[in-house]
DNA sequence: TATTGTTATACTCTATAACTATA
DNA sequence: TATAGTTATAGAGTATAACAATA
C-alpha cells in the first residue's frame, strides 16, 4: 500500500516532466509564431470547429468572460479573427477565423504537428498507442471524479 | 506517415488532458493549503533535498533571479523558510526550510500523495508501471533533444 | 571580470464586479 | 429575471535591467 502510493507519486512526477518537456518546446514555437498558448488554443478551436459564440470559447478554454474579451480583442487586432453578430439572438457574438487567420494556421499547424511528432519519436508507434490508451483512461477517469 | 503524425498529435492531446485534469486538482489542493504551485515546488525541494542556494532553486524551478527573491520573500514572511548565509562564499544565500515549514509539509505532503493515489486509481498497478516507463522514456528523450 | 542576490519597474494574463443590451 | 458580452479595475506572477557585494 505504501509502495502503491509511491508508485502513484512517481507516475505524477514522470507525467509532469514529460508534459513540461513537451510544452516548453511547443510554447517556444508558439512564441516564435507570435501567439501565446491561449491564443493558439482559440485559433485552433475556430480553425477546426468553425465560428463559436464567445461564451462557448470561454467554456472550452476555461476563461472568465472578461478575459475572453481581452483575448478576442487581441486576436481581432492582429487580424486573425472577426466578430460576427448572431442574427437570431442579438446578445450573442461569434468569433470567426479570418482568411489571414486561416493562412496563419495553415502554415503553423502542420509545423506544430511535425514538431510533436519529432518530440515523441522516442516511442514506437505501438508504445504511443499504449500511452494513448493509458492517458485517455487516466484523463477520463479524473474528469468523472471531479463532479 | 500521415497517420503517424496524427497519432503523435493524439498522444499530445491525451497527455495534456490527463496532466491538466490532475494538476487542476492538485493546484486546488495547494490553494486550499495557502500556497501556489511554485511555492509548493520550492518547499518540496527544500523539504526533501535540504537547504539550497537561491540560484540553484531558480535553476530547478526555472525562475529568473528577481522572481526567486520574490518567491523566497513570500515564504520567509510566512515563516516556512529562513535565509542562511554561506560562510565560505559570502555572495551565496541558502534557503532552508524552518520547523514551521517542516510541520506544514509533514502535514500536507502525505495528503498530496494520497490525493494523487486516488486520482490515478483508474489505472492498475501494472498499468501505472507501464505508464511510468513510457512517460519516463518520453520525458528523458526530449530533455536530450533540447541541447 | 564574473557571479549572487536584491531592487525597481513593467508587462502579461487572469479574475472580479458593475454595467449595457438583449432575451 | 437571466444571459452575453464589455468595461474598468486589481492582483499575481514573471521577466528584465541596473545595481551592490563578493569572488
mmCIF file of C-alpha atoms (C1' of nucleotides) in Angstrom:
data_model
loop_
_atom_site.group_PDB
_atom_site.id
_atom_site.type_symbol
_atom_site.label_atom_id
_atom_site.label_comp_id
_atom_site.label_asym_id
_atom_site.label_seq_id
_atom_site.Cartn_x
_atom_site.Cartn_y
_atom_site.Cartn_z
ATOM 1 C CA UNK A 1 0.000 0.000 0.000
ATOM 2 C CA UNK A 2 2.788 2.384 0.860
ATOM 3 C CA UNK A 3 4.567 1.240 -2.275
ATOM 4 C CA UNK A 4 1.395 1.880 -4.240
ATOM 5 C CA UNK A 5 1.323 5.447 -3.017
ATOM 6 C CA UNK A 6 4.944 5.984 -4.014
ATOM 7 C CA UNK A 7 4.136 4.486 -7.383
ATOM 8 C CA UNK A 8 1.314 6.986 -7.910
ATOM 9 C CA UNK A 9 3.585 9.860 -6.940
ATOM 10 C CA UNK A 10 6.182 8.568 -9.363
ATOM 11 C CA UNK A 11 3.600 8.437 -12.126
ATOM 12 C CA UNK A 12 2.629 12.024 -11.436
ATOM 13 C CA UNK A 13 6.245 13.142 -11.500
ATOM 14 C CA UNK A 14 7.189 11.479 -14.769
ATOM 15 C CA UNK A 15 3.919 12.560 -16.350
ATOM 16 C CA UNK A 16 4.527 16.148 -15.274
ATOM 17 C CA UNK A 17 8.076 16.091 -16.548
ATOM 18 C CA UNK A 18 7.123 14.654 -19.903
ATOM 19 C CA UNK A 19 4.354 17.214 -20.222
ATOM 20 C CA UNK A 20 6.608 20.053 -19.206
ATOM 21 C CA UNK A 21 9.329 18.957 -21.596
ATOM 22 C CA UNK A 22 6.893 18.937 -24.492
ATOM 23 C CA UNK A 23 5.054 22.142 -23.667
ATOM 24 C CA UNK A 24 8.299 24.020 -23.180
ATOM 25 C CA UNK A 25 9.052 23.237 -26.794
ATOM 26 C CA UNK A 26 5.588 23.918 -28.162
ATOM 27 C CA UNK A 27 5.248 27.152 -26.193
ATOM 28 C CA UNK A 28 8.562 28.281 -27.563
ATOM 29 C CA UNK A 29 7.252 27.523 -31.020
ATOM 30 C CA UNK A 30 4.044 29.463 -30.327
ATOM 31 C CA UNK A 31 6.003 32.410 -29.070
ATOM 32 C CA UNK A 32 8.203 32.410 -32.143
ATOM 33 C CA UNK A 33 4.987 32.411 -34.164
ATOM 34 C CA UNK A 34 3.735 35.448 -32.260
ATOM 35 C CA UNK A 35 0.911 33.873 -30.245
ATOM 36 C CA UNK A 36 0.662 32.580 -26.720
ATOM 37 C CA UNK A 37 -0.772 29.181 -25.811
ATOM 38 C CA UNK A 38 -4.224 30.592 -25.029
ATOM 39 C CA UNK A 39 -4.398 32.396 -28.355
ATOM 40 C CA UNK A 40 -3.269 29.292 -30.175
ATOM 41 C CA UNK A 41 -5.962 27.271 -28.414
ATOM 42 C CA UNK A 42 -8.631 29.748 -29.513
ATOM 43 C CA UNK A 43 -7.362 29.824 -33.081
ATOM 44 C CA UNK A 44 -7.181 26.063 -33.216
ATOM 45 C CA UNK A 45 -10.750 25.779 -31.987
ATOM 46 C CA UNK A 46 -12.053 28.222 -34.593
ATOM 47 C CA UNK A 47 -9.868 26.727 -37.318
ATOM 48 C CA UNK A 48 -11.099 23.195 -36.770
ATOM 49 C CA UNK A 49 -14.605 23.676 -35.398
ATOM 50 C CA UNK A 50 -15.770 26.853 -37.138
ATOM 51 C CA UNK A 51 -17.137 30.015 -35.574
ATOM 52 C CA UNK A 52 -18.108 29.919 -31.919
ATOM 53 C CA UNK A 53 -20.007 32.181 -29.514
ATOM 54 C CA UNK A 54 -17.536 33.924 -27.183
ATOM 55 C CA UNK A 55 -19.263 32.336 -24.228
ATOM 56 C CA UNK A 56 -18.587 28.885 -25.592
ATOM 57 C CA UNK A 57 -14.943 29.640 -26.231
ATOM 58 C CA UNK A 58 -14.626 30.681 -22.618
ATOM 59 C CA UNK A 59 -16.139 27.377 -21.577
ATOM 60 C CA UNK A 60 -13.723 25.302 -23.625
ATOM 61 C CA UNK A 61 -10.592 27.237 -22.759
ATOM 62 C CA UNK A 62 -11.713 27.873 -19.169
ATOM 63 C CA UNK A 63 -11.619 31.650 -19.165
ATOM 64 C CA UNK A 64 -13.902 34.180 -17.486
ATOM 65 C CA UNK A 65 -15.965 36.370 -19.793
ATOM 66 C CA UNK A 66 -13.849 39.455 -19.222
ATOM 67 C CA UNK A 67 -10.708 37.525 -20.083
ATOM 68 C CA UNK A 68 -12.268 36.206 -23.275
ATOM 69 C CA UNK A 69 -12.988 39.739 -24.399
ATOM 70 C CA UNK A 70 -9.324 40.532 -23.840
ATOM 71 C CA UNK A 71 -8.046 37.553 -25.812
ATOM 72 C CA UNK A 72 -10.515 38.020 -28.652
ATOM 73 C CA UNK A 73 -9.636 41.712 -28.829
ATOM 74 C CA UNK A 74 -6.004 40.834 -29.283
ATOM 75 C CA UNK A 75 -6.657 38.280 -31.995
ATOM 76 C CA UNK A 76 -9.007 40.661 -33.765
ATOM 77 C CA UNK A 77 -6.461 43.481 -33.681
ATOM 78 C CA UNK A 78 -3.966 41.131 -35.255
ATOM 79 C CA UNK A 79 -6.496 40.391 -37.977
ATOM 80 C CA UNK A 80 -6.729 36.656 -37.261
ATOM 81 C CA UNK A 81 -10.414 36.654 -36.331
ATOM 82 C CA UNK A 82 -13.521 38.775 -36.748
ATOM 83 C CA UNK A 83 -16.549 39.297 -34.531
ATOM 84 C CA UNK A 84 -19.834 38.315 -36.143
ATOM 85 C CA UNK A 85 -23.234 39.166 -34.712
ATOM 86 C CA UNK A 86 -25.792 36.448 -34.314
ATOM 87 C CA UNK A 87 -28.944 37.305 -36.272
ATOM 88 C CA UNK A 88 -31.202 35.138 -34.110
ATOM 89 C CA UNK A 89 -30.030 36.319 -30.682
ATOM 90 C CA UNK A 90 -28.596 39.777 -30.594
ATOM 91 C CA UNK A 91 -26.848 39.193 -27.291
ATOM 92 C CA UNK A 92 -24.537 36.686 -28.917
ATOM 93 C CA UNK A 93 -21.276 37.460 -30.688
ATOM 94 C CA UNK A 94 -19.419 34.814 -32.637
ATOM 95 C CA UNK A 95 -15.701 34.745 -33.155
ATOM 96 C CA UNK A 96 -14.794 33.559 -36.632
ATOM 97 C CA UNK A 97 -11.360 32.915 -38.020
ATOM 98 C CA UNK A 98 -10.429 35.276 -40.887
ATOM 99 C CA UNK A 99 -8.649 34.436 -44.131
ATOM 100 C CA UNK A 100 -5.478 35.765 -42.616
ATOM 101 C CA UNK A 101 -6.048 33.606 -39.544
ATOM 102 C CA UNK A 102 -6.616 30.569 -41.734
ATOM 103 C CA UNK A 103 -3.410 31.243 -43.606
ATOM 104 C CA UNK A 104 -1.587 31.575 -40.334
ATOM 105 C CA UNK A 105 -2.945 28.286 -39.034
ATOM 106 C CA UNK A 106 -2.440 26.543 -42.366
ATOM 107 C CA UNK A 107 1.182 27.466 -42.052
ATOM 108 C CA UNK A 108 1.880 26.764 -38.402
ATOM 109 C CA UNK A 109 -0.427 23.882 -37.556
ATOM 110 C CA UNK A 110 1.386 21.328 -39.708
ATOM 111 C CA UNK A 111 4.656 22.566 -38.254
ATOM 112 C CA UNK A 112 3.217 22.136 -34.801
ATOM 113 C CA UNK A 113 2.189 18.572 -35.630
ATOM 114 C CA UNK A 114 5.541 17.814 -37.140
ATOM 115 C CA UNK A 115 7.297 19.183 -34.075
ATOM 116 C CA UNK A 116 5.163 16.992 -31.841
ATOM 117 C CA UNK A 117 5.957 14.017 -33.985
ATOM 118 C CA UNK A 118 9.668 14.665 -33.656
ATOM 119 C CA UNK A 119 9.394 15.287 -29.931
ATOM 120 C CA UNK A 120 7.701 11.934 -29.393
ATOM 121 C CA UNK A 121 9.816 9.829 -31.701
ATOM 122 C CA UNK A 122 11.483 8.071 -28.772
ATOM 123 C CA UNK A 123 8.316 5.983 -28.596
ATOM 124 C CA UNK A 124 7.427 3.434 -31.232
ATOM 125 C CA UNK A 125 4.016 3.508 -32.803
ATOM 126 C CA UNK A 126 2.953 0.620 -30.563
ATOM 127 C CA UNK A 127 4.203 2.390 -27.479
ATOM 128 C CA UNK A 128 2.337 5.514 -28.480
ATOM 129 C CA UNK A 129 -0.857 3.523 -28.805
ATOM 130 C CA UNK A 130 -0.255 2.116 -25.345
ATOM 131 C CA UNK A 131 0.479 5.552 -23.942
ATOM 132 C CA UNK A 132 -2.615 6.999 -25.615
ATOM 133 C CA UNK A 133 -4.806 4.325 -24.081
ATOM 134 C CA UNK A 134 -3.347 4.798 -20.626
ATOM 135 C CA UNK A 135 -3.509 8.602 -20.683
ATOM 136 C CA UNK A 136 -7.018 8.538 -22.087
ATOM 137 C CA UNK A 137 -8.154 6.203 -19.354
ATOM 138 C CA UNK A 138 -6.487 8.341 -16.718
ATOM 139 C CA UNK A 139 -7.762 11.658 -18.006
ATOM 140 C CA UNK A 140 -11.314 10.488 -18.451
ATOM 141 C CA UNK A 141 -11.500 8.875 -15.035
ATOM 142 C CA UNK A 142 -10.436 12.110 -13.357
ATOM 143 C CA UNK A 143 -12.937 14.148 -15.299
ATOM 144 C CA UNK A 144 -15.555 11.777 -13.931
ATOM 145 C CA UNK A 145 -14.236 12.152 -10.395
ATOM 146 C CA UNK A 146 -14.458 15.921 -10.489
ATOM 147 C CA UNK A 147 -18.266 16.042 -10.329
ATOM 148 C CA UNK B 1 3.348 8.592 -42.138
ATOM 149 C CA UNK B 2 0.359 10.921 -42.066
ATOM 150 C CA UNK B 3 -1.285 8.532 -39.633
ATOM 151 C CA UNK B 4 1.845 8.578 -37.524
ATOM 152 C CA UNK B 5 1.666 12.350 -37.287
ATOM 153 C CA UNK B 6 -1.966 12.204 -36.241
ATOM 154 C CA UNK B 7 -1.042 9.600 -33.670
ATOM 155 C CA UNK B 8 1.608 11.868 -32.195
ATOM 156 C CA UNK B 9 -0.861 14.737 -32.025
ATOM 157 C CA UNK B 10 -3.335 12.464 -30.331
ATOM 158 C CA UNK B 11 -0.743 11.432 -27.781
ATOM 159 C CA UNK B 12 -0.007 15.070 -27.018
ATOM 160 C CA UNK B 13 -3.702 15.822 -26.593
ATOM 161 C CA UNK B 14 -4.494 12.967 -24.218
ATOM 162 C CA UNK B 15 -1.287 13.579 -22.305
ATOM 163 C CA UNK B 16 -2.152 17.248 -21.925
ATOM 164 C CA UNK B 17 -5.682 16.464 -20.803
ATOM 165 C CA UNK B 18 -4.579 13.920 -18.251
ATOM 166 C CA UNK B 19 -1.991 16.330 -16.924
ATOM 167 C CA UNK B 20 -4.459 19.184 -16.806
ATOM 168 C CA UNK B 21 -7.061 17.060 -15.055
ATOM 169 C CA UNK B 22 -4.586 16.094 -12.351
ATOM 170 C CA UNK B 23 -2.983 19.495 -11.861
ATOM 171 C CA UNK B 24 -6.358 21.179 -11.610
ATOM 172 C CA UNK B 25 -6.987 19.025 -8.588
ATOM 173 C CA UNK B 26 -3.555 19.351 -7.046
ATOM 174 C CA UNK B 27 -3.482 23.115 -7.594
ATOM 175 C CA UNK B 28 -6.832 23.391 -5.901
ATOM 176 C CA UNK B 29 -5.367 21.456 -3.004
ATOM 177 C CA UNK B 30 -2.323 23.732 -2.889
ATOM 178 C CA UNK B 31 -4.514 26.797 -2.900
ATOM 179 C CA UNK B 32 -6.611 25.436 -0.067
ATOM 180 C CA UNK B 33 -3.341 24.905 1.795
ATOM 181 C CA UNK B 34 -2.355 28.515 1.226
ATOM 182 C CA UNK B 35 0.493 28.069 -1.253
ATOM 183 C CA UNK B 36 0.718 28.266 -5.001
ATOM 184 C CA UNK B 37 2.338 25.576 -7.164
ATOM 185 C CA UNK B 38 5.653 27.435 -7.363
ATOM 186 C CA UNK B 39 5.818 27.839 -3.607
ATOM 187 C CA UNK B 40 4.958 24.190 -3.110
ATOM 188 C CA UNK B 41 7.707 23.212 -5.534
ATOM 189 C CA UNK B 42 10.248 25.260 -3.586
ATOM 190 C CA UNK B 43 9.101 23.865 -0.253
ATOM 191 C CA UNK B 44 9.178 20.336 -1.583
ATOM 192 C CA UNK B 45 12.707 20.816 -2.856
ATOM 193 C CA UNK B 46 13.934 22.158 0.481
ATOM 194 C CA UNK B 47 11.953 19.562 2.425
ATOM 195 C CA UNK B 48 13.399 16.621 0.551
ATOM 196 C CA UNK B 49 16.818 17.842 -0.546
ATOM 197 C CA UNK B 50 17.828 20.181 2.267
ATOM 198 C CA UNK B 51 18.931 23.781 2.014
ATOM 199 C CA UNK B 52 19.775 25.179 -1.399
ATOM 200 C CA UNK B 53 21.420 28.322 -2.771
ATOM 201 C CA UNK B 54 18.772 30.646 -4.216
ATOM 202 C CA UNK B 55 20.476 30.453 -7.575
ATOM 203 C CA UNK B 56 20.061 26.689 -7.644
ATOM 204 C CA UNK B 57 16.414 26.881 -6.721
ATOM 205 C CA UNK B 58 15.883 29.211 -9.649
ATOM 206 C CA UNK B 59 17.573 26.687 -11.893
ATOM 207 C CA UNK B 60 15.396 23.803 -10.777
ATOM 208 C CA UNK B 61 12.098 25.689 -10.825
ATOM 209 C CA UNK B 62 13.052 27.738 -13.870
ATOM 210 C CA UNK B 63 12.700 31.195 -12.437
ATOM 211 C CA UNK B 64 14.743 34.337 -13.029
ATOM 212 C CA UNK B 65 16.766 35.600 -10.081
ATOM 213 C CA UNK B 66 14.462 38.518 -9.394
ATOM 214 C CA UNK B 67 11.478 36.198 -9.320
ATOM 215 C CA UNK B 68 13.223 33.855 -6.895
ATOM 216 C CA UNK B 69 13.748 36.725 -4.491
ATOM 217 C CA UNK B 70 10.019 37.424 -4.692
ATOM 218 C CA UNK B 71 9.018 33.816 -4.003
ATOM 219 C CA UNK B 72 11.549 33.338 -1.215
ATOM 220 C CA UNK B 73 10.429 36.612 0.373
ATOM 221 C CA UNK B 74 6.873 35.342 0.464
ATOM 222 C CA UNK B 75 7.810 32.014 2.000
ATOM 223 C CA UNK B 76 10.067 33.693 4.524
ATOM 224 C CA UNK B 77 7.342 36.131 5.555
ATOM 225 C CA UNK B 78 5.050 33.170 6.130
ATOM 226 C CA UNK B 79 7.724 31.634 8.326
ATOM 227 C CA UNK B 80 8.184 28.496 6.229
ATOM 228 C CA UNK B 81 11.818 29.122 5.341
ATOM 229 C CA UNK B 82 14.794 31.144 6.514
ATOM 230 C CA UNK B 83 17.694 32.690 4.646
ATOM 231 C CA UNK B 84 21.092 31.406 5.724
ATOM 232 C CA UNK B 85 24.382 32.976 4.686
ATOM 233 C CA UNK B 86 27.099 30.812 3.270
ATOM 234 C CA UNK B 87 30.250 31.085 5.358
ATOM 235 C CA UNK B 88 32.554 30.057 2.516
ATOM 236 C CA UNK B 89 31.178 32.347 -0.195
ATOM 237 C CA UNK B 90 29.555 35.472 1.071
ATOM 238 C CA UNK B 91 27.712 36.084 -2.196
ATOM 239 C CA UNK B 92 25.621 32.995 -1.620
ATOM 240 C CA UNK B 93 22.393 32.803 0.346
ATOM 241 C CA UNK B 94 20.788 29.496 1.140
ATOM 242 C CA UNK B 95 17.097 28.976 1.624
ATOM 243 C CA UNK B 96 16.398 26.473 4.386
ATOM 244 C CA UNK B 97 13.066 25.097 5.456
ATOM 245 C CA UNK B 98 12.099 26.097 9.016
ATOM 246 C CA UNK B 99 10.488 23.944 11.689
ATOM 247 C CA UNK B 100 7.170 25.534 10.846
ATOM 248 C CA UNK B 101 7.764 24.761 7.163
ATOM 249 C CA UNK B 102 8.615 21.162 8.004
ATOM 250 C CA UNK B 103 5.442 20.820 10.027
ATOM 251 C CA UNK B 104 3.477 22.257 7.152
ATOM 252 C CA UNK B 105 4.993 19.826 4.671
ATOM 253 C CA UNK B 106 4.712 16.902 7.073
ATOM 254 C CA UNK B 107 1.027 17.617 7.160
ATOM 255 C CA UNK B 108 0.244 18.317 3.535
ATOM 256 C CA UNK B 109 2.703 16.149 1.636
ATOM 257 C CA UNK B 110 1.112 12.837 2.637
ATOM 258 C CA UNK B 111 -2.275 14.303 1.772
ATOM 259 C CA UNK B 112 -0.891 15.330 -1.572
ATOM 260 C CA UNK B 113 0.382 11.811 -2.166
ATOM 261 C CA UNK B 114 -2.890 10.294 -1.097
ATOM 262 C CA UNK B 115 -4.790 12.607 -3.396
ATOM 263 C CA UNK B 116 -2.566 11.600 -6.303
ATOM 264 C CA UNK B 117 -3.122 7.974 -5.478
ATOM 265 C CA UNK B 118 -6.878 8.449 -5.558
ATOM 266 C CA UNK B 119 -6.718 10.472 -8.745
ATOM 267 C CA UNK B 120 -4.817 7.715 -10.529
ATOM 268 C CA UNK B 121 -6.757 4.744 -9.245
ATOM 269 C CA UNK B 122 -8.343 4.146 -12.638
ATOM 270 C CA UNK B 123 -5.055 2.501 -13.571
ATOM 271 C CA UNK B 124 -3.955 -0.798 -12.124
ATOM 272 C CA UNK B 125 -0.530 -1.125 -10.599
ATOM 273 C CA UNK B 126 0.691 -2.837 -13.763
ATOM 274 C CA UNK B 127 -0.732 -0.102 -15.946
ATOM 275 C CA UNK B 128 0.942 2.513 -13.797
ATOM 276 C CA UNK B 129 4.271 0.766 -14.233
ATOM 277 C CA UNK B 130 3.711 0.770 -17.969
ATOM 278 C CA UNK B 131 2.729 4.433 -17.942
ATOM 279 C CA UNK B 132 5.733 5.317 -15.799
ATOM 280 C CA UNK B 133 8.091 3.595 -18.225
ATOM 281 C CA UNK B 134 6.560 5.269 -21.240
ATOM 282 C CA UNK B 135 6.459 8.741 -19.715
ATOM 283 C CA UNK B 136 9.979 8.401 -18.403
ATOM 284 C CA UNK B 137 11.241 7.368 -21.805
ATOM 285 C CA UNK B 138 9.392 10.247 -23.425
ATOM 286 C CA UNK B 139 10.446 12.898 -20.948
ATOM 287 C CA UNK B 140 14.090 11.890 -20.919
ATOM 288 C CA UNK B 141 14.344 11.738 -24.696
ATOM 289 C CA UNK B 142 13.048 15.290 -25.001
ATOM 290 C CA UNK B 143 15.424 16.587 -22.385
ATOM 291 C CA UNK B 144 18.179 15.095 -24.511
ATOM 292 C CA UNK B 145 16.819 16.750 -27.632
ATOM 293 C CA UNK B 146 16.800 20.203 -26.089
ATOM 294 C CA UNK B 147 20.560 20.608 -26.014
ATOM 295 C "C1'" DT C 1 35.683 40.287 -14.762
ATOM 296 C "C1'" DA C 2 32.128 37.038 -13.341
ATOM 297 C "C1'" DT C 3 28.637 35.632 -10.118
ATOM 298 C "C1'" DT C 4 24.977 36.053 -6.436
ATOM 299 C "C1'" DG C 5 21.193 38.123 -4.906
ATOM 300 C "C1'" DT C 6 18.271 42.495 -4.480
ATOM 301 C "C1'" DT C 7 15.694 46.360 -6.086
ATOM 302 C "C1'" DA C 8 12.834 48.808 -9.125
ATOM 303 C "C1'" DT C 9 9.986 48.525 -12.798
ATOM 304 C "C1'" DA C 10 6.905 46.946 -16.268
ATOM 305 C "C1'" DC C 11 4.157 43.594 -18.595
ATOM 306 C "C1'" DT C 12 1.068 39.687 -19.429
ATOM 307 C "C1'" DC C 13 -2.556 37.154 -18.113
ATOM 308 C "C1'" DT C 14 -6.456 36.304 -15.465
ATOM 309 C "C1'" DA C 15 -10.290 37.263 -12.253
ATOM 310 C "C1'" DT C 16 -13.989 40.080 -10.345
ATOM 311 C "C1'" DA C 17 -17.612 43.283 -10.330
ATOM 312 C "C1'" DA C 18 -20.515 46.611 -12.274
ATOM 313 C "C1'" DC C 19 -22.635 47.620 -16.393
ATOM 314 C "C1'" DT C 20 -25.440 47.545 -21.046
ATOM 315 C "C1'" DA C 21 -28.233 45.157 -24.197
ATOM 316 C "C1'" DT C 22 -30.960 41.824 -25.151
ATOM 317 C "C1'" DA C 23 -33.902 37.705 -24.208
ATOM 318 C "C1'" DT D 1 -35.105 37.746 -14.271
ATOM 319 C "C1'" DA D 2 -31.395 35.570 -16.746
ATOM 320 C "C1'" DT D 3 -27.810 35.651 -20.210
ATOM 321 C "C1'" DA D 4 -23.963 37.549 -23.398
ATOM 322 C "C1'" DG D 5 -20.519 40.413 -23.736
ATOM 323 C "C1'" DT D 6 -17.896 44.790 -22.373
ATOM 324 C "C1'" DT D 7 -15.528 47.885 -19.373
ATOM 325 C "C1'" DA D 8 -12.834 49.115 -15.537
ATOM 326 C "C1'" DT D 9 -10.003 47.643 -12.155
ATOM 327 C "C1'" DA D 10 -6.953 44.958 -9.471
ATOM 328 C "C1'" DG D 11 -3.752 41.319 -8.465
ATOM 329 C "C1'" DA D 12 -0.480 37.509 -9.084
ATOM 330 C "C1'" DG D 13 3.379 36.049 -11.139
ATOM 331 C "C1'" DT D 14 7.135 36.595 -14.016
ATOM 332 C "C1'" DA D 15 10.899 38.938 -16.628
ATOM 333 C "C1'" DT D 16 14.345 42.489 -17.343
ATOM 334 C "C1'" DA D 17 17.827 45.633 -16.225
ATOM 335 C "C1'" DA D 18 20.610 48.170 -13.152
ATOM 336 C "C1'" DC D 19 22.912 47.613 -9.018
ATOM 337 C "C1'" DA D 20 25.900 46.276 -4.735
ATOM 338 C "C1'" DA D 21 28.647 42.940 -2.681
ATOM 339 C "C1'" DT D 22 31.755 39.482 -3.188
ATOM 340 C "C1'" DA D 23 34.728 36.222 -5.614
#
